[in-house]
């Protein structure tokens, strides 16, 4: 509730600053600054101001000062504007190396956060002793009732939260059924953290150590292909995955 109230106050301050041409004082921006870029990250973070168009981003950086006007037309032409910036939205911007008033990539972080899901189907579990790439099929007369019961799709996905934590969607607690059943589902990526890094999306798997502290065990470096209000497409190292927004 405290964070929500503070966010409302900040948006009110932002609206006043963009309308009058005077940005909030540096201490107020510093107090709100939740962004701690990773070492080597050249991304600039801030809030979208009033006056944004399809070709221009009016941008109040978290570092303070007056709002900047950034040309995003080239980024939009190359489909690198992910989520239309609206006043008060938190935005990540990768600036052009040759022109600091032009953006290469724009990511609307407030549009990125949320629950993103996709459906998966199981496949028959390989027989004991069979090679991993062996093909297992059902006989033609296999009962439809069992086929329907075994091959129920499941919803997988992740929740991306504003505090740079994530939550896997689709985890199953019944380990015995998962290990001994006739079918098996794809492995669920259990992402617990996320970050923006030079325009890439870092998705981090983690687990707790003996002291209860969460330790990152693997990180996927992902490119956003496109992002609309209810649709997200991500490019992983070896495949692309589409998501729909849940709720």
mmCIF file of C-alpha atoms in Angstrom, residues 14 18 46-50 52 57-60 85-91:
data_model
loop_
_atom_site.group_PDB
_atom_site.id
_atom_site.type_symbol
_atom_site.label_atom_id
_atom_site.label_comp_id
_atom_site.label_asym_id
_atom_site.label_seq_id
_atom_site.Cartn_x
_atom_site.Cartn_y
_atom_site.Cartn_z
ATOM 1 C CA UNK A 14 5.670 13.939 -12.943
ATOM 2 C CA UNK A 18 6.088 17.799 -17.636
ATOM 3 C CA UNK A 46 13.271 6.830 -16.355
ATOM 4 C CA UNK A 47 9.626 7.776 -16.774
ATOM 5 C CA UNK A 48 7.625 8.742 -19.855
ATOM 6 C CA UNK A 49 6.285 12.311 -19.757
ATOM 7 C CA UNK A 50 3.344 14.022 -21.375
ATOM 8 C CA UNK A 52 5.137 11.280 -26.205
ATOM 9 C CA UNK A 57 9.740 10.016 -26.336
ATOM 10 C CA UNK A 58 9.585 12.734 -23.695
ATOM 11 C CA UNK A 59 11.653 11.093 -20.994
ATOM 12 C CA UNK A 60 12.437 12.023 -17.386
ATOM 13 C CA UNK A 85 5.140 4.701 -23.693
ATOM 14 C CA UNK A 86 2.388 6.523 -21.816
ATOM 15 C CA UNK A 87 2.744 9.208 -19.180
ATOM 16 C CA UNK A 88 4.081 7.801 -15.912
ATOM 17 C CA UNK A 89 5.301 4.512 -17.409
ATOM 18 C CA UNK A 90 8.739 3.280 -16.403
ATOM 19 C CA UNK A 91 10.843 3.004 -19.567
#
